[in-house]
Coordinates of N, CA and C in Angstrom, one line a residue:
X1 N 156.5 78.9 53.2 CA 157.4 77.8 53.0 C 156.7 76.5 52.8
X2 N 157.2 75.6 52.0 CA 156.7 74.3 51.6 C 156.5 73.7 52.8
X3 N 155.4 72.9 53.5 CA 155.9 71.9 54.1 C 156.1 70.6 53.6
X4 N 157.2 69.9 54.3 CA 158.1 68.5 54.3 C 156.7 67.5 54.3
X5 N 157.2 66.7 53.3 CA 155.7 65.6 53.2 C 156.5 64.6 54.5
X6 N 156.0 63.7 54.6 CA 156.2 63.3 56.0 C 156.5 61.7 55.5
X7 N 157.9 61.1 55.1 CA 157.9 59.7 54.8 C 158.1 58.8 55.8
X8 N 158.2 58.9 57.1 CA 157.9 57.9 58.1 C 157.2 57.1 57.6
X9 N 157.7 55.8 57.6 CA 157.5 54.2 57.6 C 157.3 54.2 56.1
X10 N 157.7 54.9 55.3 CA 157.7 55.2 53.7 C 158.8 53.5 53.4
X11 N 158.6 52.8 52.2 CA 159.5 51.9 52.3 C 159.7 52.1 50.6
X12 N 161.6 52.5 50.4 CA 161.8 52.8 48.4 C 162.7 51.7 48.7
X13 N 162.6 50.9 47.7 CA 163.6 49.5 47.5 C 163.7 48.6 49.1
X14 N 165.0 48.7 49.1 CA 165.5 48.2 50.3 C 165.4 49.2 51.7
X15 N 164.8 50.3 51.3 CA 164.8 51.4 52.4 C 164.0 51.5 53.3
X16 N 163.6 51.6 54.6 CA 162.4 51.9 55.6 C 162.4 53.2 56.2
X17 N 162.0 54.3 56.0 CA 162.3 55.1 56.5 C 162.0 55.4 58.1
X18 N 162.8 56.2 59.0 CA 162.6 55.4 60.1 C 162.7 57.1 61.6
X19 N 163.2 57.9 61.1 CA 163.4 59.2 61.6 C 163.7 60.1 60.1
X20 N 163.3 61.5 60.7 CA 163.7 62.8 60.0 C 165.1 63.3 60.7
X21 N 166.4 63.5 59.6 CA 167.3 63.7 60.1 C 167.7 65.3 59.8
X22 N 166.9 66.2 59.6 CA 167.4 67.6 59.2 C 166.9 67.8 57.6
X23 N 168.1 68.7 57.3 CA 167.4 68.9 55.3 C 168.9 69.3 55.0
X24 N 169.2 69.1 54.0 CA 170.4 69.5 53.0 C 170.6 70.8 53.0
X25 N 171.7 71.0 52.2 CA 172.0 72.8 52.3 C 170.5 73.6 51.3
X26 N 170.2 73.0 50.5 CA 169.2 73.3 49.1 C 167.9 73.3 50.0
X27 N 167.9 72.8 51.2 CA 166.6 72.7 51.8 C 165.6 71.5 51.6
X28 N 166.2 70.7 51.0 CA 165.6 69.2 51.0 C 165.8 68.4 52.2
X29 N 164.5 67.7 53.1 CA 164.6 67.0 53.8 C 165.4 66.1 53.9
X30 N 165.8 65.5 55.0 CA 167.2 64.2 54.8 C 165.9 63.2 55.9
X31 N 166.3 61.9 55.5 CA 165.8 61.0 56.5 C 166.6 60.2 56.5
X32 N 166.9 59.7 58.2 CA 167.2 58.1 58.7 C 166.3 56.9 57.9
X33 N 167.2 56.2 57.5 CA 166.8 54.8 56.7 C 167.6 53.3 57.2
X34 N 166.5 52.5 57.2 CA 167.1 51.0 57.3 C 167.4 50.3 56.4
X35 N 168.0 49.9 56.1 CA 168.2 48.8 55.0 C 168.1 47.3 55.8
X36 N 167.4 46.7 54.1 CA 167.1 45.3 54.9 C 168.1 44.5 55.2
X37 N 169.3 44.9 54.9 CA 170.5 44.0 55.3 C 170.9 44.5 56.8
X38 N 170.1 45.8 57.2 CA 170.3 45.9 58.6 C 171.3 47.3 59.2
X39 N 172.0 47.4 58.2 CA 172.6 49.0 57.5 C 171.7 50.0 57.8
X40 N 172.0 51.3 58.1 CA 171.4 52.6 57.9 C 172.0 53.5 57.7
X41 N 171.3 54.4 56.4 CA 171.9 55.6 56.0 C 170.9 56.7 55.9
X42 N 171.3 58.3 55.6 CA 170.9 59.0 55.5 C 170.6 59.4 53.9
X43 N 169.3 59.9 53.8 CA 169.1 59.8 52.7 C 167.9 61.1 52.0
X44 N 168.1 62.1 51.3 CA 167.5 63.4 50.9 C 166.5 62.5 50.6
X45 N 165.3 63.6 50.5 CA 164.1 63.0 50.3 C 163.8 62.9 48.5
X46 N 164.2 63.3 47.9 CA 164.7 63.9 46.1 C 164.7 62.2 46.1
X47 N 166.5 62.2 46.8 CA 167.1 60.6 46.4 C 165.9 59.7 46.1
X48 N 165.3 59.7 47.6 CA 164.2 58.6 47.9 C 163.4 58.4 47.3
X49 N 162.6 59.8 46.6 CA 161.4 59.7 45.7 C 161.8 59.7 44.5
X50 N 162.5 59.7 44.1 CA 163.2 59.6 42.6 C 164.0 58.1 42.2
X51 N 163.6 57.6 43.6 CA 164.6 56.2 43.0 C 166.5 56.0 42.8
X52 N 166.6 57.0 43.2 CA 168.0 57.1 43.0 C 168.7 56.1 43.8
X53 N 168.4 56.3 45.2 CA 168.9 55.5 46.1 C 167.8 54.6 46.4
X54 N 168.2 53.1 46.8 CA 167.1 52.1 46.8 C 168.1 51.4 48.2
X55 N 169.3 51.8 48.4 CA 169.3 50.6 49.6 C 170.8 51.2 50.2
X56 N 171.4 51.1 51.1 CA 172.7 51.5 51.9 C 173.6 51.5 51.4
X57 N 173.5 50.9 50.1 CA 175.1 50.8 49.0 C 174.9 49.5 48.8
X58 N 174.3 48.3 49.4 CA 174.4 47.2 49.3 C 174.1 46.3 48.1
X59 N 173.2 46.9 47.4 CA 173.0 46.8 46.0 C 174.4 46.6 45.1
X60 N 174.8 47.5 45.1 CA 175.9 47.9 44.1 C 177.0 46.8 44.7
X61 N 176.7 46.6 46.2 CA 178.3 45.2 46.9 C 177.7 44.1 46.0
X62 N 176.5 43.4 46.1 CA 176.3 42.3 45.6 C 176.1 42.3 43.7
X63 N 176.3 43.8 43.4 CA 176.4 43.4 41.7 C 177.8 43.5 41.4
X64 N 178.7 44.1 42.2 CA 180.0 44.2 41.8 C 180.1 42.7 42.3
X65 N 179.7 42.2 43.4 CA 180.2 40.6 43.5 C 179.6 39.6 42.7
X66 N 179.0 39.9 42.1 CA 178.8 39.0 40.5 C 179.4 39.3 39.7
X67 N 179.8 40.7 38.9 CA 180.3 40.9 38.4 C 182.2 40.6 38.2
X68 N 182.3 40.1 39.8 CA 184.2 39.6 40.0 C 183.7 38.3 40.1
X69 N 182.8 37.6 39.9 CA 182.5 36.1 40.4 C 183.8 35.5 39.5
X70 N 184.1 34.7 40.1 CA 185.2 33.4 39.4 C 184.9 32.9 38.6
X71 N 184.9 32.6 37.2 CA 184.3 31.5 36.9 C 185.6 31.0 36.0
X72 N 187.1 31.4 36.2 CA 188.0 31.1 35.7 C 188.5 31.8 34.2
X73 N 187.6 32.6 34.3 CA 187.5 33.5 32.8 C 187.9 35.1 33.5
X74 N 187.5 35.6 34.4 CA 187.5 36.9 34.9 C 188.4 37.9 34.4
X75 N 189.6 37.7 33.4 CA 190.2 38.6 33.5 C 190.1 38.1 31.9
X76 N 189.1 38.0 31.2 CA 189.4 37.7 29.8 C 188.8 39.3 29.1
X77 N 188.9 39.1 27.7 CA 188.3 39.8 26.9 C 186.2 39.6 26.9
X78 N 186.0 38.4 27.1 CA 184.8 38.3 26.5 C 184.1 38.3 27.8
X79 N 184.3 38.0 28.9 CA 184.1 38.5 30.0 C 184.1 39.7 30.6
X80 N 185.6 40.4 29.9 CA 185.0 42.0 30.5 C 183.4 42.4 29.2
X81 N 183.7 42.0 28.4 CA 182.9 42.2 27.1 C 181.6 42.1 28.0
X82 N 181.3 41.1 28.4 CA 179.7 40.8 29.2 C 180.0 42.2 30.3
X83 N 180.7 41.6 31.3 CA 180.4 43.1 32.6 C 180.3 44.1 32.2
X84 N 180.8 44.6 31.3 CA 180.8 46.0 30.8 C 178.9 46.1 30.0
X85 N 178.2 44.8 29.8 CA 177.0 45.1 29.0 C 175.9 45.2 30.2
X86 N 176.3 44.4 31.7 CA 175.5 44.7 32.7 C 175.7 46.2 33.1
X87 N 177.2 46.7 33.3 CA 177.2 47.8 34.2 C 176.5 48.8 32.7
X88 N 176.6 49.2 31.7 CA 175.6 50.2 31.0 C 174.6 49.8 31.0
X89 N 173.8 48.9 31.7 CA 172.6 48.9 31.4 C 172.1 48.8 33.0
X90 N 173.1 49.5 33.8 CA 172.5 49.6 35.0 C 172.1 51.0 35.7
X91 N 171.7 51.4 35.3 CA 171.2 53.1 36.0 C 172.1 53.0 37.6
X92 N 172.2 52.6 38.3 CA 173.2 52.5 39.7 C 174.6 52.9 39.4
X93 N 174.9 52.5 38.3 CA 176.4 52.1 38.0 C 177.3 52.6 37.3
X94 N 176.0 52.8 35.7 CA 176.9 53.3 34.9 C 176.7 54.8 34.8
X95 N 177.7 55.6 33.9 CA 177.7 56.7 33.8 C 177.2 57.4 32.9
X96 N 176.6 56.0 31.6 CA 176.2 56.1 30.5 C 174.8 56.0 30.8
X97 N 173.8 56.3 32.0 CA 172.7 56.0 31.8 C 171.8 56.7 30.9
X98 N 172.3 57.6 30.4 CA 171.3 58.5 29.1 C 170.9 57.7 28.2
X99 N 171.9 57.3 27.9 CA 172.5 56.5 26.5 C 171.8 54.7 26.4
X100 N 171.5 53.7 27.7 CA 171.2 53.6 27.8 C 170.0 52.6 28.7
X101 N 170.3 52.7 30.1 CA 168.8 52.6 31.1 C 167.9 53.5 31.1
X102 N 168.3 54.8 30.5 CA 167.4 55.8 30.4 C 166.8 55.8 28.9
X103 N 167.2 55.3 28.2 CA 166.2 55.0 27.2 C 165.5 53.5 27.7
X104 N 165.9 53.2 28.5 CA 164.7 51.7 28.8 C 165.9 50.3 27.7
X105 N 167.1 50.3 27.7 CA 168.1 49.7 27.4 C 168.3 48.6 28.2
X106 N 168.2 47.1 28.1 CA 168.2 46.3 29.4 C 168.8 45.0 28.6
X107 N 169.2 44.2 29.7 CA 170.2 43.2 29.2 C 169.2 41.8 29.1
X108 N 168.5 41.1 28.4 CA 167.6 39.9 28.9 C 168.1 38.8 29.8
X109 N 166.7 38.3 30.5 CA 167.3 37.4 31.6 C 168.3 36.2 31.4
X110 N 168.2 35.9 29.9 CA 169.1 34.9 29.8 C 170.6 35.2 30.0
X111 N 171.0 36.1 29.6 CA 172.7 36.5 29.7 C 172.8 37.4 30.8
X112 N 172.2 37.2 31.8 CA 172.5 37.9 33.3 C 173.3 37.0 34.2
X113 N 173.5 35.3 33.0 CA 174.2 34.4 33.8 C 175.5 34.7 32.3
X114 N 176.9 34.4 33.4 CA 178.0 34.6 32.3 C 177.8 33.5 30.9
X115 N 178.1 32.0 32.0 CA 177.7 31.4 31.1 C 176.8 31.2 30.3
X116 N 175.8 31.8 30.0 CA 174.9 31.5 28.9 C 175.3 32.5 27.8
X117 N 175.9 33.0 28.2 CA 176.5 34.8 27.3 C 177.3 34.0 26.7
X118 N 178.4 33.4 27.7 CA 179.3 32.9 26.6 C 179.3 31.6 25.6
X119 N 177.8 31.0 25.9 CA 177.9 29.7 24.7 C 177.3 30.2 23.9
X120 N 176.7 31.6 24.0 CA 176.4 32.3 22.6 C 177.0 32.4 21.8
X121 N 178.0 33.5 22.4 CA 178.8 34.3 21.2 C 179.8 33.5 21.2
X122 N 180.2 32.2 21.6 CA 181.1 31.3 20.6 C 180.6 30.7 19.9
X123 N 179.0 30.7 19.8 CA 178.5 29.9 18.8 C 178.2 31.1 17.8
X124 N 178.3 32.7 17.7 CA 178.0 33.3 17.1 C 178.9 33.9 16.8
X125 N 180.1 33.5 16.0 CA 181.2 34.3 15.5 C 182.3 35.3 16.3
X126 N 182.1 35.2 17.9 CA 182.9 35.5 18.5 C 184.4 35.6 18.4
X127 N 185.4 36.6 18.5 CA 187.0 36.4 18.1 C 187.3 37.8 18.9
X128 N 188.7 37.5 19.5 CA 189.5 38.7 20.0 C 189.6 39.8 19.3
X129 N 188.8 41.1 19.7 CA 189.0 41.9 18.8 C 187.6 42.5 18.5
X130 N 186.9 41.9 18.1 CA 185.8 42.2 17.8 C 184.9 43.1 19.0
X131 N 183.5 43.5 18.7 CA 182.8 43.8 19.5 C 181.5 43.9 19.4
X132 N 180.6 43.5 21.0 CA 178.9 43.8 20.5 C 178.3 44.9 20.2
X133 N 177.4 44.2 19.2 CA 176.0 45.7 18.6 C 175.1 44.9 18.9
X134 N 174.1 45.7 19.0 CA 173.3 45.5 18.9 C 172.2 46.2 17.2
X135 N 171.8 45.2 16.7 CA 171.3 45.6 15.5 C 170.4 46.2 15.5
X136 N 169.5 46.3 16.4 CA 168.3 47.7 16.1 C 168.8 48.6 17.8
X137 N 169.6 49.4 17.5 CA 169.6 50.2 18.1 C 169.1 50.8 19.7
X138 N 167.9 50.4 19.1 CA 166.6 50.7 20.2 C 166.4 49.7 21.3
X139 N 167.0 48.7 21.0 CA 166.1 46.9 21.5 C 167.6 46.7 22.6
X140 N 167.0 45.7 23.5 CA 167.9 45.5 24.3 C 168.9 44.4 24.2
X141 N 170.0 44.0 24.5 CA 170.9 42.9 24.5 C 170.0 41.8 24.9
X142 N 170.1 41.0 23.7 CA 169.5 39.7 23.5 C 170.2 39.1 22.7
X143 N 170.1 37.4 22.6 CA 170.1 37.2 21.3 C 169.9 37.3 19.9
X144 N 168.7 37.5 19.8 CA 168.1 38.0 18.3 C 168.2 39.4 18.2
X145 N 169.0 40.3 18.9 CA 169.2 41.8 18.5 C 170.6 42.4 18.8
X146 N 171.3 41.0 18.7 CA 173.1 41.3 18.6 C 174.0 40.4 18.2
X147 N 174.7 41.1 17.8 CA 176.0 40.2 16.9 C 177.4 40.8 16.9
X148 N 178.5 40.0 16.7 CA 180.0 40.6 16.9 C 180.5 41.0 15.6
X149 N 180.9 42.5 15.2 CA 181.0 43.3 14.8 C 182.5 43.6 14.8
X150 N 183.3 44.9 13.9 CA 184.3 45.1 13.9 C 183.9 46.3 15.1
X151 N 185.0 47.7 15.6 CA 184.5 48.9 15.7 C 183.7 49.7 14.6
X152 N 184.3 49.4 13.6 CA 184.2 50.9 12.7 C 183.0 50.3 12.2
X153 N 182.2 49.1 12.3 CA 180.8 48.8 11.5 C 179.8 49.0 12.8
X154 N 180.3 49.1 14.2 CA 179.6 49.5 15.6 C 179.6 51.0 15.5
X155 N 180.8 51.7 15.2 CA 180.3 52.8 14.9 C 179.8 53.4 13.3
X156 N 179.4 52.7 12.5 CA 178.2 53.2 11.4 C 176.9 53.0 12.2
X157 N 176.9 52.2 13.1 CA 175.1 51.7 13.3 C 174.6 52.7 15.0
X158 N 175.5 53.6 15.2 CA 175.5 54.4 16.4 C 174.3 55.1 16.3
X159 N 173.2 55.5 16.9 CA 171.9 56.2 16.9 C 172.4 57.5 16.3
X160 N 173.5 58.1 17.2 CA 173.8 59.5 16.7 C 174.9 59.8 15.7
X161 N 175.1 58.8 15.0 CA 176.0 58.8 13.8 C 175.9 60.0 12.9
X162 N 177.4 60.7 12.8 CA 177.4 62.4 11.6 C 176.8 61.6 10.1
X163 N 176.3 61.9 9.7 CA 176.4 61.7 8.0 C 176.9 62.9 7.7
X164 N 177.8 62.7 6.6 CA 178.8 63.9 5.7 C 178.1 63.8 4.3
X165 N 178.0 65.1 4.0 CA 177.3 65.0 2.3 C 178.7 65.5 1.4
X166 N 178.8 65.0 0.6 CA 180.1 65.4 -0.4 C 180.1 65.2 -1.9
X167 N 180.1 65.7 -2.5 CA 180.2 66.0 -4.1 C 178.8 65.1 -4.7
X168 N 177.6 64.5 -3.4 CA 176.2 64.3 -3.7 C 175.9 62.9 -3.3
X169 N 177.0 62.6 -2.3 CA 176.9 61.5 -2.0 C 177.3 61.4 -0.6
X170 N 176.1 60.9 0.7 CA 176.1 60.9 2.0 C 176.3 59.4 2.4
X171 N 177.4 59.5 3.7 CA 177.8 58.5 3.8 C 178.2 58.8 5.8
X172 N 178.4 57.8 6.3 CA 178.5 58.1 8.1 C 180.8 58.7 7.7
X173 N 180.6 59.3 9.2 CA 181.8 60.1 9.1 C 183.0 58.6 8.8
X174 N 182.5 57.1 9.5 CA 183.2 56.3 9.9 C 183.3 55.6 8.7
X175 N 182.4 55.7 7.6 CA 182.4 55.3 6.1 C 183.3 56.0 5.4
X176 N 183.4 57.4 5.5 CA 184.0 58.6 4.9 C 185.8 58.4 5.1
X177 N 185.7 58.1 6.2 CA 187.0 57.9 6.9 C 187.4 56.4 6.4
X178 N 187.0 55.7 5.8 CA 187.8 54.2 5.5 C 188.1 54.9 3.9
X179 N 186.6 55.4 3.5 CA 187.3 55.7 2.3 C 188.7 56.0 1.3
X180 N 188.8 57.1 2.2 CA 189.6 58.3 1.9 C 191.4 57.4 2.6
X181 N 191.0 56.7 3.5 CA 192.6 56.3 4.0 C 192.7 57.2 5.7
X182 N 192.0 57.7 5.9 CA 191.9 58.8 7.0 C 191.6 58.0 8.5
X183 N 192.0 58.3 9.7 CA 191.6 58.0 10.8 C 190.3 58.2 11.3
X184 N 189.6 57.8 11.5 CA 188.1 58.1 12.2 C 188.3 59.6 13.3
X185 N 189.2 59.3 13.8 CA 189.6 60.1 15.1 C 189.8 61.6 14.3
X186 N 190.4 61.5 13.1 CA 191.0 62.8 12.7 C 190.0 63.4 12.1
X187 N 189.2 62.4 11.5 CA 188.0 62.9 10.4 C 187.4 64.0 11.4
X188 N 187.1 63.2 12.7 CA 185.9 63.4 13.6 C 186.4 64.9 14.7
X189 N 187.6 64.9 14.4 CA 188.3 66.1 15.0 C 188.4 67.1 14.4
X190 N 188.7 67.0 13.2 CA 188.7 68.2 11.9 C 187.2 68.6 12.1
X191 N 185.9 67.7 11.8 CA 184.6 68.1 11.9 C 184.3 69.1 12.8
X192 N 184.6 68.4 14.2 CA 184.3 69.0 15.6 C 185.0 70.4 15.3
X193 N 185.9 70.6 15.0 CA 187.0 72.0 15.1 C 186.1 73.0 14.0
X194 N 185.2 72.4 13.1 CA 184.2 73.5 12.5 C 185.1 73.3 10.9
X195 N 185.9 72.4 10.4 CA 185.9 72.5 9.1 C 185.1 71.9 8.2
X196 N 184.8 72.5 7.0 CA 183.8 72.3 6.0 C 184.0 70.9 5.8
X197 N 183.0 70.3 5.1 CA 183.3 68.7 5.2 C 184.1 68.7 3.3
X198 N 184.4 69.7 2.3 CA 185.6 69.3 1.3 C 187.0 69.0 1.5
X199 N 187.0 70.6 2.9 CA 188.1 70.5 3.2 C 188.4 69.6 4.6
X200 N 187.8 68.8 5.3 CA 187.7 67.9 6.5 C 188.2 66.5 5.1
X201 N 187.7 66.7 3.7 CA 187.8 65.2 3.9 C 189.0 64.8 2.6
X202 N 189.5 66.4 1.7 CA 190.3 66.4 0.9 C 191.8 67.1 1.4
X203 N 191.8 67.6 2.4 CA 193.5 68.1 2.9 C 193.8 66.6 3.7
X204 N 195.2 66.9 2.9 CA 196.2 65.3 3.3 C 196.1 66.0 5.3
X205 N 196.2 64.9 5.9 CA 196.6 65.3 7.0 C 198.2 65.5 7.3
X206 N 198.4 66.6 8.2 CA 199.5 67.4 8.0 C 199.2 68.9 7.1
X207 N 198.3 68.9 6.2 CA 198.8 70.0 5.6 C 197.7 71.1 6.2
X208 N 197.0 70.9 6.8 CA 196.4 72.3 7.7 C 196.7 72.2 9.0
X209 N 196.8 73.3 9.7 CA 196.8 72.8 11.4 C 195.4 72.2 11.8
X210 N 195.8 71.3 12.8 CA 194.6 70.8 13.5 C 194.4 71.2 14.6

């Protein structure tokens, strides 16, 4: 049997470890932890050494309380627009961390304050409706690597965008689909269901089952 590495007085984020509390059903050690706000939780040893957990929850209280902060805008569009660009780029939070903290996706220090976010994008073409890209894909939310966009031009510039080849000419499904008069949704439905891309992009909708 493996033995348990021993993290007494071990310190991950906000954590101290402080007693051995048992092991998980899987057989992973659990430890008693302090948090510096004075909190203690229990915490697998996986969590701890993997970074997963960094503190008693308290983390996540003090970004959700930035994230509801007042600033008389809270329930706007361009406001949720910003919260929604911290919470994906927070491996704690979001659900999208594949996509992006796990590619190393991060929001720069300048727009981690609301207002500076928003004297941008009203000086950069900002309007109800619209939405952020970022133009190289790979780069983080900054100024010089995003701009306000429609959907259907956020989704041509998507890393994992379909290209469709047809009569010799390749175009993204969301190009294909303005073409033709077609919903993005249906294009992308017909595809997914396994039909050929003549017949995905020349039957009227209605005339096959979907």
């Amino acid at each position: 049997m493996a033995s348990v590495k021993n993290l007494l007085g071990e310190r991950y984020g906000r954590l101290v470890v402080i007693a051995q509390d048992g092991k998980t059903k899987n057989g992973n050690a659990r430890w008693l932890c302090r948090c510096d706000c004075g909190s203690t939780k229990v915490v697998a040893s996986y969590d701890l050494r993997s970074g997963n957990t960094r503190s008693c929850g308290c983390i996540k209280q003090e970004q959700r309380h930035v994230l509801t902060k007042t600033h008389g805008e809270s329930g706007s569009p361009l406001y949720k627009l910003w919260a929604g660009i911290l919470i994906r780029c927070n491996p704690e939070k979001s659900d999208k961390y594949p996509n992006y903290a796990g590619r190393g996706i991060s929001v720069c220090d300048e727009w981690k304050k609301y207002e500076n976010f928003r004297e941008w994008a009203l000086s950069h073409g900002y309007r109800k409706g619209l939405t952020i890209d970022r133009i190289d894909v790979n780069e983080n939310y900054s100024p010089g690597n995003c701009r306000f966009v429609t959907y259907k031009v956020q989704e041509n510039n998507r890393r994992n965008n379909r290209l469709l080849v047809f009569q010799g000419k390749t175009q993204t499904m969301a190009q294909w689909a303005d073409e033709i008069g077609m919903s993005y949704k249906c294009l992308e439905h017909r595809i997914n269901r396994g039909w050929n891309v003549a017949d995905a992009l020349t039957t009227p909708v209605g005339g096959r089952a979907l």
